[in-house]
PDB file of C-alpha atoms in Angstrom:
ATOM      1  CA  MET U  28       2.349 -26.742  10.302  1.00 89.00           C
ATOM      2  CA  THR U  29       4.317 -23.668   9.218  1.00 95.00           C
ATOM      3  CA  THR U  30       2.221 -20.509   9.021  1.00 98.00           C
ATOM      4  CA  ARG U  31       3.029 -17.732   6.579  1.00 98.00           C
ATOM      5  CA  ALA U  32       2.184 -14.043   6.443  1.00 98.00           C
ATOM      6  CA  LEU U  33       2.539 -11.707   3.485  1.00 98.00           C
ATOM      7  CA  VAL U  34       3.000  -8.006   4.276  1.00 98.00           C
ATOM      8  CA  LEU U  35       2.493  -5.559   1.404  1.00 98.00           C
ATOM      9  CA  GLY U  36       3.685  -1.995   1.928  1.00 97.00           C
ATOM     10  CA  GLY U  37       2.532   1.355   0.609  1.00 96.00           C
ATOM     11  CA  GLY U  38       3.695   3.226  -2.467  1.00 94.00           C
ATOM     12  CA  GLY U  39       0.862   4.983  -4.290  1.00 94.00           C
ATOM     13  CA  PRO U  40      -0.526   4.000  -7.702  1.00 95.00           C
ATOM     14  CA  VAL U  41       2.984   3.182  -8.922  1.00 96.00           C
ATOM     15  CA  GLY U  42       3.481   0.913  -5.932  1.00 97.00           C
ATOM     16  CA  ILE U  43       0.248  -0.916  -6.693  1.00 97.00           C
ATOM     17  CA  ALA U  44       1.497  -1.570 -10.222  1.00 98.00           C
ATOM     18  CA  TRP U  45       4.909  -2.778  -9.101  1.00 98.00           C
ATOM     19  CA  GLU U  46       3.508  -5.084  -6.427  1.00 98.00           C
ATOM     20  CA  CYS U  47       1.029  -6.580  -8.905  1.00 98.00           C
ATOM     21  CA  GLY U  48       3.829  -7.208 -11.379  1.00 98.00           C
ATOM     22  CA  LEU U  49       6.153  -8.614  -8.730  1.00 98.00           C
ATOM     23  CA  ILE U  50       3.526 -11.036  -7.417  1.00 98.00           C
ATOM     24  CA  ALA U  51       2.633 -12.091 -10.962  1.00 98.00           C
ATOM     25  CA  GLY U  52       6.290 -12.669 -11.830  1.00 98.00           C
ATOM     26  CA  LEU U  53       6.808 -14.794  -8.736  1.00 98.00           C
ATOM     27  CA  ASP U  54       3.571 -16.681  -9.382  1.00 98.00           C
ATOM     28  CA  ALA U  55       4.565 -17.498 -12.950  1.00 98.00           C
ATOM     29  CA  ALA U  56       7.780 -18.979 -11.562  1.00 97.00           C
ATOM     30  CA  GLY U  57       5.864 -21.145  -9.085  1.00 98.00           C
ATOM     31  CA  VAL U  58       6.056 -18.962  -5.964  1.00 98.00           C
ATOM     32  CA  LYS U  59       2.444 -18.653  -4.814  1.00 98.00           C
ATOM     33  CA  LEU U  60       2.200 -15.715  -2.424  1.00 98.00           C
ATOM     34  CA  ALA U  61      -1.598 -15.896  -2.555  1.00 97.00           C
ATOM     35  CA  GLU U  62      -1.337 -19.053  -0.432  1.00 97.00           C
ATOM     36  CA  ALA U  63      -0.359 -17.010   2.619  1.00 98.00           C
ATOM     37  CA  ASP U  64      -2.321 -17.730   5.770  1.00 98.00           C
ATOM     38  CA  PHE U  65      -2.533 -13.999   6.422  1.00 98.00           C
ATOM     39  CA  ILE U  66      -2.195 -11.029   4.080  1.00 98.00           C
ATOM     40  CA  MET U  67      -1.785  -7.542   5.515  1.00 98.00           C
ATOM     41  CA  GLY U  68      -1.665  -4.415   3.414  1.00 98.00           C
ATOM     42  CA  THR U  69      -0.885  -0.776   3.999  1.00 98.00           C
ATOM     43  CA  SER U  70      -2.044   1.859   1.516  1.00 97.00           C
ATOM     44  CA  ALA U  71      -1.118   0.516  -1.950  1.00 97.00           C
ATOM     45  CA  GLY U  72      -0.530  -2.871  -0.352  1.00 98.00           C
ATOM     46  CA  SER U  73      -4.060  -2.910   1.060  1.00 98.00           C
ATOM     47  CA  PHE U  74      -5.498  -2.692  -2.450  1.00 97.00           C
ATOM     48  CA  VAL U  75      -3.232  -5.389  -3.860  1.00 98.00           C
ATOM     49  CA  GLY U  76      -3.621  -7.578  -0.762  1.00 98.00           C
ATOM     50  CA  ALA U  77      -7.406  -7.362  -0.765  1.00 97.00           C
ATOM     51  CA  ARG U  78      -7.630  -8.345  -4.414  1.00 96.00           C
ATOM     52  CA  LEU U  79      -5.215 -11.217  -3.858  1.00 97.00           C
ATOM     53  CA  ALA U  80      -7.095 -12.404  -0.759  1.00 97.00           C
ATOM     54  CA  MET U  81     -10.335 -12.318  -2.742  1.00 95.00           C
ATOM     55  CA  GLY U  82      -8.913 -14.813  -5.215  1.00 96.00           C
ATOM     56  CA  VAL U  83      -7.972 -12.583  -8.153  1.00 96.00           C
ATOM     57  CA  GLU U  84      -5.227 -14.281 -10.143  1.00 97.00           C
ATOM     58  CA  PRO U  85      -1.846 -12.484 -10.036  1.00 98.00           C
ATOM     59  CA  LYS U  86      -1.601 -12.471 -13.824  1.00 97.00           C
ATOM     60  CA  THR U  87      -4.990 -10.736 -13.936  1.00 97.00           C
ATOM     61  CA  LEU U  88      -3.852  -8.074 -11.466  1.00 96.00           C
ATOM     62  CA  ALA U  89      -0.751  -7.313 -13.520  1.00 97.00           C
ATOM     63  CA  GLY U  90      -2.484  -7.681 -16.879  1.00 97.00           C
ATOM     64  CA  ALA U  91      -5.018  -4.956 -16.123  1.00 94.00           C
ATOM     65  CA  ILE U  92      -2.206  -2.476 -15.419  1.00 96.00           C
ATOM     66  CA  LEU U  93      -0.078  -3.514 -18.373  1.00 96.00           C
ATOM     67  CA  ALA U  94      -3.117  -2.953 -20.591  1.00 94.00           C
ATOM     68  CA  GLU U  95      -3.097   0.722 -19.596  1.00 91.00           C
ATOM     69  CA  ALA U  96      -0.136   1.225 -21.914  1.00 85.00           C
ATOM     70  CA  GLU U  97      -2.298   0.227 -24.878  1.00 78.00           C
ATOM     71  CA  ARG U  98      -5.032   2.758 -24.213  1.00 71.00           C
ATOM     72  CA  ALA U  99      -5.029   5.848 -26.384  1.00 48.00           C
ATOM     73  CA  ARG U 100      -4.144   9.046 -24.528  1.00 52.00           C
ATOM     74  CA  PRO U 101      -5.029  12.543 -25.681  1.00 43.00           C
ATOM     75  CA  ALA U 102      -2.129  14.480 -27.117  1.00 43.00           C
ATOM     76  CA  ALA U 103      -0.238  16.392 -24.443  1.00 40.00           C
ATOM     77  CA  PRO U 104      -0.288  20.182 -24.689  1.00 39.00           C
ATOM     78  CA  ALA U 105       2.842  21.977 -25.806  1.00 41.00           C
ATOM     79  CA  ASN U 106       3.836  22.857 -22.236  1.00 39.00           C
ATOM     80  CA  GLY U 107       3.827  19.250 -21.067  1.00 39.00           C
ATOM     81  CA  ALA U 108       1.363  16.941 -19.335  1.00 42.00           C
ATOM     82  CA  SER U 109      -2.235  18.034 -18.905  1.00 41.00           C
ATOM     83  CA  ALA U 110      -3.499  18.963 -15.443  1.00 41.00           C
ATOM     84  CA  SER U 111      -5.382  15.667 -15.163  1.00 48.00           C
ATOM     85  CA  GLU U 112      -2.220  13.692 -15.912  1.00 60.00           C
ATOM     86  CA  ARG U 113       0.166  15.541 -13.640  1.00 72.00           C
ATOM     87  CA  PRO U 114       1.097  13.518 -10.541  1.00 82.00           C
ATOM     88  CA  ALA U 115      -0.234  14.825  -7.252  1.00 87.00           C
ATOM     89  CA  ASP U 116       2.003  17.195  -5.310  1.00 87.00           C
ATOM     90  CA  THR U 117       2.973  15.421  -2.080  1.00 86.00           C
ATOM     91  CA  SER U 118       5.727  17.814  -1.035  1.00 86.00           C
ATOM     92  CA  ALA U 119       3.819  19.162   1.997  1.00 88.00           C
ATOM     93  CA  LEU U 120       3.122  15.638   3.212  1.00 89.00           C
ATOM     94  CA  MET U 121       6.737  14.591   2.680  1.00 82.00           C
ATOM     95  CA  GLN U 122       7.893  17.519   4.808  1.00 85.00           C
ATOM     96  CA  MET U 123       5.619  16.379   7.607  1.00 85.00           C
ATOM     97  CA  LEU U 124       6.778  12.780   7.323  1.00 82.00           C
ATOM     98  CA  SER U 125      10.395  13.936   7.486  1.00 79.00           C
ATOM     99  CA  GLY U 126       9.628  15.422  10.892  1.00 80.00           C
ATOM    100  CA  GLU U 127       9.721  19.060   9.837  1.00 77.00           C
ATOM    101  CA  GLY U 128       7.768  21.072  12.405  1.00 77.00           C
ATOM    102  CA  MET U 129       7.055  17.941  14.460  1.00 81.00           C
ATOM    103  CA  ALA U 130       9.853  18.174  17.039  1.00 81.00           C
ATOM    104  CA  GLY U 131       8.735  17.150  20.498  1.00 86.00           C
ATOM    105  CA  LEU U 132       5.445  15.583  19.380  1.00 91.00           C
ATOM    106  CA  SER U 133       4.497  12.049  20.379  1.00 92.00           C
ATOM    107  CA  PRO U 134       3.692   9.572  17.562  1.00 90.00           C
ATOM    108  CA  GLN U 135      -0.033  10.015  18.186  1.00 92.00           C
ATOM    109  CA  GLU U 136       0.261  13.805  18.211  1.00 94.00           C
ATOM    110  CA  THR U 137       2.154  13.590  14.936  1.00 93.00           C
ATOM    111  CA  MET U 138      -0.686  11.554  13.465  1.00 94.00           C
ATOM    112  CA  GLN U 139      -3.173  14.134  14.718  1.00 96.00           C
ATOM    113  CA  ARG U 140      -1.202  16.887  12.988  1.00 95.00           C
ATOM    114  CA  ILE U 141      -1.153  14.952   9.712  1.00 96.00           C
ATOM    115  CA  GLY U 142      -4.835  14.132  10.159  1.00 97.00           C
ATOM    116  CA  ALA U 143      -5.695  17.803  10.590  1.00 96.00           C
ATOM    117  CA  PHE U 144      -3.778  18.542   7.385  1.00 95.00           C
ATOM    118  CA  ALA U 145      -5.782  15.834   5.585  1.00 97.00           C
ATOM    119  CA  LEU U 146      -9.130  17.075   6.902  1.00 97.00           C
ATOM    120  CA  GLY U 147      -8.380  20.626   5.800  1.00 96.00           C
ATOM    121  CA  ALA U 148      -7.000  19.807   2.358  1.00 95.00           C
ATOM    122  CA  LYS U 149      -8.952  20.484  -0.817  1.00 95.00           C
ATOM    123  CA  THR U 150      -9.385  17.146  -2.567  1.00 95.00           C
ATOM    124  CA  MET U 151     -12.017  15.382  -4.603  1.00 95.00           C
ATOM    125  CA  ASP U 152     -15.318  14.627  -2.885  1.00 94.00           C
ATOM    126  CA  GLU U 153     -15.305  11.519  -0.666  1.00 95.00           C
ATOM    127  CA  ASP U 154     -18.174   9.892  -2.576  1.00 92.00           C
ATOM    128  CA  ALA U 155     -16.355  10.493  -5.850  1.00 92.00           C
ATOM    129  CA  PHE U 156     -13.204   8.947  -4.404  1.00 93.00           C
ATOM    130  CA  ILE U 157     -15.092   5.864  -3.231  1.00 90.00           C
ATOM    131  CA  ALA U 158     -16.839   5.536  -6.594  1.00 87.00           C
ATOM    132  CA  THR U 159     -13.587   5.840  -8.533  1.00 84.00           C
ATOM    133  CA  PHE U 160     -11.439   3.821  -6.180  1.00 76.00           C
ATOM    134  CA  GLY U 161     -14.092   1.186  -5.562  1.00 73.00           C
ATOM    135  CA  LYS U 162     -14.543   0.088  -9.172  1.00 79.00           C
ATOM    136  CA  SER U 163     -12.512  -3.031  -8.436  1.00 85.00           C
ATOM    137  CA  PHE U 164     -14.913  -3.869  -5.599  1.00 85.00           C
ATOM    138  CA  SER U 165     -18.118  -2.623  -7.256  1.00 77.00           C
ATOM    139  CA  THR U 166     -19.835  -6.022  -7.399  1.00 81.00           C
ATOM    140  CA  LEU U 167     -19.381  -6.707  -3.685  1.00 88.00           C
ATOM    141  CA  PRO U 168     -21.958  -6.158  -0.929  1.00 90.00           C
ATOM    142  CA  PRO U 169     -21.135  -3.171   1.336  1.00 88.00           C
ATOM    143  CA  ASP U 170     -20.046  -5.462   4.185  1.00 91.00           C
ATOM    144  CA  ALA U 171     -18.033  -7.940   2.085  1.00 94.00           C
ATOM    145  CA  TRP U 172     -14.654  -9.118   3.379  1.00 96.00           C
ATOM    146  CA  PRO U 173     -12.169 -11.648   1.926  1.00 95.00           C
ATOM    147  CA  GLU U 174     -12.603 -15.177   3.278  1.00 91.00           C
ATOM    148  CA  ARG U 175      -8.825 -15.631   3.421  1.00 91.00           C
ATOM    149  CA  GLY U 176      -7.106 -13.974   6.369  1.00 96.00           C
ATOM    150  CA  PHE U 177      -6.732 -10.303   5.443  1.00 98.00           C
ATOM    151  CA  ALA U 178      -6.218  -7.013   7.253  1.00 98.00           C
ATOM    152  CA  CYS U 179      -5.409  -3.451   6.268  1.00 98.00           C
ATOM    153  CA  THR U 180      -4.311  -0.369   8.150  1.00 98.00           C
ATOM    154  CA  ALA U 181      -5.592   3.163   8.694  1.00 98.00           C
ATOM    155  CA  VAL U 182      -5.246   6.115  11.078  1.00 98.00           C
ATOM    156  CA  ASP U 183      -8.080   8.063  12.717  1.00 98.00           C
ATOM    157  CA  ALA U 184      -7.659  11.579  11.320  1.00 98.00           C
ATOM    158  CA  GLU U 185      -8.918  13.298  14.465  1.00 98.00           C
ATOM    159  CA  SER U 186      -7.551  11.208  17.333  1.00 97.00           C
ATOM    160  CA  GLY U 187      -4.392   9.983  15.601  1.00 97.00           C
ATOM    161  CA  GLU U 188      -5.143   6.433  16.728  1.00 97.00           C
ATOM    162  CA  PHE U 189      -3.973   3.583  14.545  1.00 97.00           C
ATOM    163  CA  ARG U 190      -6.561   1.082  13.279  1.00 97.00           C
ATOM    164  CA  LEU U 191      -6.144  -2.415  11.883  1.00 97.00           C
ATOM    165  CA  TRP U 192      -9.206  -3.382   9.865  1.00 98.00           C
ATOM    166  CA  THR U 193      -9.976  -7.105   9.978  1.00 97.00           C
ATOM    167  CA  GLY U 194     -12.967  -9.242   9.149  1.00 94.00           C
ATOM    168  CA  GLU U 195     -14.054  -9.093  12.781  1.00 93.00           C
ATOM    169  CA  ALA U 196     -14.415  -5.302  12.586  1.00 92.00           C
ATOM    170  CA  GLY U 197     -17.573  -5.665  10.507  1.00 90.00           C
ATOM    171  CA  VAL U 198     -16.446  -3.014   8.033  1.00 93.00           C
ATOM    172  CA  GLY U 199     -16.732  -3.594   4.300  1.00 94.00           C
ATOM    173  CA  VAL U 200     -13.500  -4.123   2.385  1.00 96.00           C
ATOM    174  CA  THR U 201     -14.214  -1.288  -0.050  1.00 95.00           C
ATOM    175  CA  ARG U 202     -14.186   1.490   2.549  1.00 95.00           C
ATOM    176  CA  ALA U 203     -11.517  -0.182   4.670  1.00 96.00           C
ATOM    177  CA  VAL U 204      -9.099  -0.330   1.736  1.00 96.00           C
ATOM    178  CA  ALA U 205     -10.066   3.177   0.604  1.00 96.00           C
ATOM    179  CA  SER U 206      -9.240   4.508   4.071  1.00 97.00           C
ATOM    180  CA  SER U 207      -5.870   2.772   3.955  1.00 97.00           C
ATOM    181  CA  CYS U 208      -5.161   4.442   0.600  1.00 96.00           C
ATOM    182  CA  SER U 209      -6.322   7.933   1.612  1.00 97.00           C
ATOM    183  CA  VAL U 210      -3.064   9.808   1.095  1.00 96.00           C
ATOM    184  CA  PRO U 211      -3.342  13.072   3.102  1.00 96.00           C
ATOM    185  CA  GLY U 212      -3.627  16.115   0.886  1.00 95.00           C
ATOM    186  CA  VAL U 213      -4.306  13.985  -2.194  1.00 95.00           C
ATOM    187  CA  TYR U 214      -7.431  11.989  -1.354  1.00 96.00           C
ATOM    188  CA  PRO U 215     -10.204  12.725   1.172  1.00 97.00           C
ATOM    189  CA  PRO U 216     -10.330  11.021   4.571  1.00 98.00           C
ATOM    190  CA  VAL U 217     -12.812   8.136   4.433  1.00 97.00           C
ATOM    191  CA  THR U 218     -15.804   7.946   6.761  1.00 97.00           C
ATOM    192  CA  ILE U 219     -16.318   4.649   8.590  1.00 97.00           C
ATOM    193  CA  GLU U 220     -18.799   4.364  11.440  1.00 95.00           C
ATOM    194  CA  GLY U 221     -18.857   8.121  11.884  1.00 96.00           C
ATOM    195  CA  ARG U 222     -15.063   8.550  12.059  1.00 98.00           C
ATOM    196  CA  ARG U 223     -12.705   9.871   9.350  1.00 98.00           C
ATOM    197  CA  TYR U 224      -9.676   7.756   8.445  1.00 98.00           C
ATOM    198  CA  ILE U 225      -6.476   8.352   6.493  1.00 98.00           C
ATOM    199  CA  ASP U 226      -3.658   6.288   5.008  1.00 97.00           C
ATOM    200  CA  GLY U 227      -2.233   3.636   7.324  1.00 95.00           C
ATOM    201  CA  GLY U 228       1.177   4.426   5.865  1.00 94.00           C
ATOM    202  CA  MET U 229       1.311   7.485   8.088  1.00 95.00           C
ATOM    203  CA  ARG U 230       2.292   5.183  10.972  1.00 95.00           C
ATOM    204  CA  SER U 231       4.608   3.043   8.856  1.00 94.00           C
ATOM    205  CA  GLY U 232       5.087   2.153   5.218  1.00 94.00           C
ATOM    206  CA  THR U 233       4.654  -1.523   6.066  1.00 97.00           C
ATOM    207  CA  ASN U 234       3.378  -1.931   9.662  1.00 97.00           C
ATOM    208  CA  ALA U 235       5.041  -5.337   9.511  1.00 98.00           C
ATOM    209  CA  ASP U 236       5.330  -5.659  13.291  1.00 97.00           C
ATOM    210  CA  LEU U 237       1.604  -6.481  13.317  1.00 97.00           C
ATOM    211  CA  ALA U 238       2.339  -9.814  11.615  1.00 97.00           C
ATOM    212  CA  LYS U 239       3.722 -11.301  14.845  1.00 97.00           C
ATOM    213  CA  GLY U 240       2.634 -14.855  15.534  1.00 97.00           C
ATOM    214  CA  TYR U 241       3.415 -16.317  12.109  1.00 98.00           C
ATOM    215  CA  ASP U 242       6.361 -18.607  11.466  1.00 98.00           C
ATOM    216  CA  LYS U 243       7.399 -16.916   8.222  1.00 98.00           C
ATOM    217  CA  VAL U 244       6.816 -13.305   7.231  1.00 98.00           C
ATOM    218  CA  LEU U 245       7.550 -12.020   3.737  1.00 98.00           C
ATOM    219  CA  ILE U 246       7.628  -8.213   3.549  1.00 98.00           C
ATOM    220  CA  VAL U 247       7.286  -6.306   0.278  1.00 98.00           C
ATOM    221  CA  ALA U 248       8.436  -2.732   0.941  1.00 96.00           C
ATOM    222  CA  LEU U 249       8.735   0.295  -1.330  1.00 90.00           C
ATOM    223  CA  ARG U 250       9.396   3.283   0.892  1.00 64.00           C
ATOM    224  CA  ILE U 251      13.032   2.759   1.689  1.00 51.00           C
ATOM    225  CA  GLY U 252      14.685   4.102  -1.463  1.00 53.00           C
ATOM    226  CA  GLY U 253      16.004   7.606  -2.034  1.00 61.00           C
ATOM    227  CA  THR U 254      17.640   9.938   0.434  1.00 64.00           C
ATOM    228  CA  GLY U 255      16.584  12.476   3.016  1.00 74.00           C
ATOM    229  CA  PRO U 256      14.934  12.391   6.450  1.00 77.00           C
ATOM    230  CA  ALA U 257      11.703  10.723   5.311  1.00 74.00           C
ATOM    231  CA  ALA U 258      13.568   7.894   3.566  1.00 80.00           C
ATOM    232  CA  GLU U 259      15.863   7.440   6.561  1.00 83.00           C
ATOM    233  CA  ARG U 260      12.916   7.237   8.936  1.00 83.00           C
ATOM    234  CA  ALA U 261      11.204   4.677   6.701  1.00 86.00           C
ATOM    235  CA  ALA U 262      14.348   2.536   6.566  1.00 89.00           C
ATOM    236  CA  GLN U 263      14.787   2.704  10.333  1.00 92.00           C
ATOM    237  CA  ARG U 264      11.159   1.856  10.903  1.00 93.00           C
ATOM    238  CA  LEU U 265      11.343  -1.174   8.614  1.00 95.00           C
ATOM    239  CA  ALA U 266      14.517  -2.396  10.336  1.00 96.00           C
ATOM    240  CA  SER U 267      12.851  -2.138  13.740  1.00 97.00           C
ATOM    241  CA  GLU U 268       9.799  -4.034  12.494  1.00 98.00           C
ATOM    242  CA  VAL U 269      11.962  -6.824  11.098  1.00 98.00           C
ATOM    243  CA  GLU U 270      13.803  -7.057  14.419  1.00 98.00           C
ATOM    244  CA  ALA U 271      10.495  -7.177  16.321  1.00 98.00           C
ATOM    245  CA  LEU U 272       9.289 -10.057  14.157  1.00 98.00           C
ATOM    246  CA  LYS U 273      12.540 -11.975  14.556  1.00 98.00           C
ATOM    247  CA  SER U 274      12.488 -11.422  18.315  1.00 98.00           C
ATOM    248  CA  ALA U 275       9.002 -12.960  18.334  1.00 97.00           C
ATOM    249  CA  GLY U 276      10.377 -16.079  16.624  1.00 98.00           C
ATOM    250  CA  ALA U 277       9.546 -15.419  12.983  1.00 98.00           C
ATOM    251  CA  ALA U 278      11.766 -16.034   9.991  1.00 98.00           C
ATOM    252  CA  VAL U 279      11.666 -12.867   7.900  1.00 98.00           C
ATOM    253  CA  GLU U 280      12.490 -12.053   4.283  1.00 98.00           C
ATOM    254  CA  VAL U 281      12.212  -8.625   2.660  1.00 97.00           C
ATOM    255  CA  ILE U 282      11.737  -7.725  -1.002  1.00 97.00           C
ATOM    256  CA  THR U 283      12.500  -4.167  -2.083  1.00 96.00           C
ATOM    257  CA  PRO U 284      12.637  -2.644  -5.578  1.00 96.00           C
ATOM    258  CA  ASP U 285      15.788  -3.406  -7.531  1.00 96.00           C
ATOM    259  CA  GLU U 286      17.567  -0.706  -9.540  1.00 94.00           C
ATOM    260  CA  ALA U 287      15.520  -1.320 -12.679  1.00 96.00           C
ATOM    261  CA  SER U 288      12.286  -1.057 -10.709  1.00 96.00           C
ATOM    262  CA  GLN U 289      13.341   2.158  -8.993  1.00 94.00           C
ATOM    263  CA  ALA U 290      14.219   3.630 -12.378  1.00 94.00           C
ATOM    264  CA  ALA U 291      10.769   2.663 -13.682  1.00 96.00           C
ATOM    265  CA  PHE U 292       9.050   4.386 -10.755  1.00 95.00           C
ATOM    266  CA  GLY U 293      10.275   7.863 -11.551  1.00 92.00           C
ATOM    267  CA  PRO U 294      10.398  10.595  -8.888  1.00 89.00           C
ATOM    268  CA  ASN U 295       6.740  10.492  -7.815  1.00 91.00           C
ATOM    269  CA  LEU U 296       4.894   7.330  -6.793  1.00 93.00           C
ATOM    270  CA  MET U 297       1.584   9.117  -7.458  1.00 93.00           C
ATOM    271  CA  ASP U 298       2.314   9.387 -11.190  1.00 94.00           C
ATOM    272  CA  PHE U 299      -0.264   7.131 -12.859  1.00 94.00           C
ATOM    273  CA  ARG U 300       1.608   7.345 -16.167  1.00 95.00           C
ATOM    274  CA  ARG U 301       4.390   5.230 -14.664  1.00 95.00           C
ATOM    275  CA  ARG U 302       2.172   2.283 -13.814  1.00 96.00           C
ATOM    276  CA  PRO U 303       2.738   0.063 -16.891  1.00 97.00           C
ATOM    277  CA  ASP U 304       6.515   0.484 -16.657  1.00 97.00           C
ATOM    278  CA  ALA U 305       6.415  -0.260 -12.919  1.00 97.00           C
ATOM    279  CA  ALA U 306       4.341  -3.393 -13.520  1.00 98.00           C
ATOM    280  CA  ARG U 307       6.774  -4.614 -16.184  1.00 98.00           C
ATOM    281  CA  ALA U 308       9.712  -3.979 -13.861  1.00 98.00           C
ATOM    282  CA  GLY U 309       7.924  -5.854 -11.097  1.00 98.00           C
ATOM    283  CA  LEU U 310       7.305  -8.831 -13.382  1.00 98.00           C
ATOM    284  CA  ALA U 311      10.969  -8.987 -14.326  1.00 98.00           C
ATOM    285  CA  GLN U 312      12.110  -8.668 -10.715  1.00 98.00           C
ATOM    286  CA  GLY U 313       9.668 -11.354  -9.603  1.00 98.00           C
ATOM    287  CA  GLU U 314      11.082 -13.783 -12.139  1.00 98.00           C
ATOM    288  CA  CYS U 315      14.645 -12.941 -11.066  1.00 97.00           C
ATOM    289  CA  GLU U 316      13.858 -13.237  -7.343  1.00 97.00           C
ATOM    290  CA  ALA U 317      11.839 -16.445  -7.636  1.00 98.00           C
ATOM    291  CA  GLU U 318      14.605 -18.796  -6.555  1.00 98.00           C
ATOM    292  CA  ARG U 319      15.516 -16.756  -3.483  1.00 97.00           C
ATOM    293  CA  VAL U 320      11.953 -16.027  -2.426  1.00 98.00           C
ATOM    294  CA  GLY U 321      10.764 -19.520  -3.249  1.00 98.00           C
ATOM    295  CA  GLY U 322      13.451 -21.020  -1.031  1.00 98.00           C
ATOM    296  CA  PHE U 323      12.111 -18.977   1.841  1.00 98.00           C
ATOM    297  CA  TRP U 324       8.393 -19.242   1.113  1.00 98.00           C
ATOM    298  CA  GLY U 325       8.423 -22.971   0.453  1.00 91.00           C
TER     299      GLY U 325
END
């Protein structure tokens, strides 16, 4: 029997919206990604993947984000967006991810440097982050985990060690996913079993090489657009992960944002105001890609 893995990459709140729309568009066209034997998410993908693995219908995932466009917003001040609406400044993190000031460091040392930055950053309180972020998981017991095969990624902020959270780890999905979404400098590191964890996207935007062992692997990746050192590194990393999967015997297909989706994202994937447009673009792309993806997914 052919086994299938779905890998969902990172991309901030905008990425969550686009992935939800994409999956809903594919689902409406008969391509059921929720039927994957294994779903692995990094950062934004961990949130979407967890909800999908827990049985939330794709149309429900997308519908909740599309509904944001209908909510009344306070009038913007004359000088532009209010402070609460402005997207988070990730420039310092992007410099680190581009390798600036990291010459000669090993991958783990690089993660330690980013972890130290995250631990020292002024962000919202961790409990407030969990309470806000965890609304989608608020009815679950603290140790709940999806019954369908699911995993998400994180990095130990102090040691720099990479961590793959699975059901066997005994960690609740709420904190595991929150740790995977803890963008350094934007959100606080998340405490799990006495350790502090940050975004799994610091190792890779997709971490797709961890899906070895499945016959088919479908990768949804956001962090390969644009230009500059960080984008180049992300593209190279994704290419190496695809090659690793193929070398292990897997058939691999990759979905990345089309031009309309990239235009909908805007310049900052942390800009919550872009979410409805990103979800709509994802829906449209999912419908357009259904024949290609469906032929692969089966």
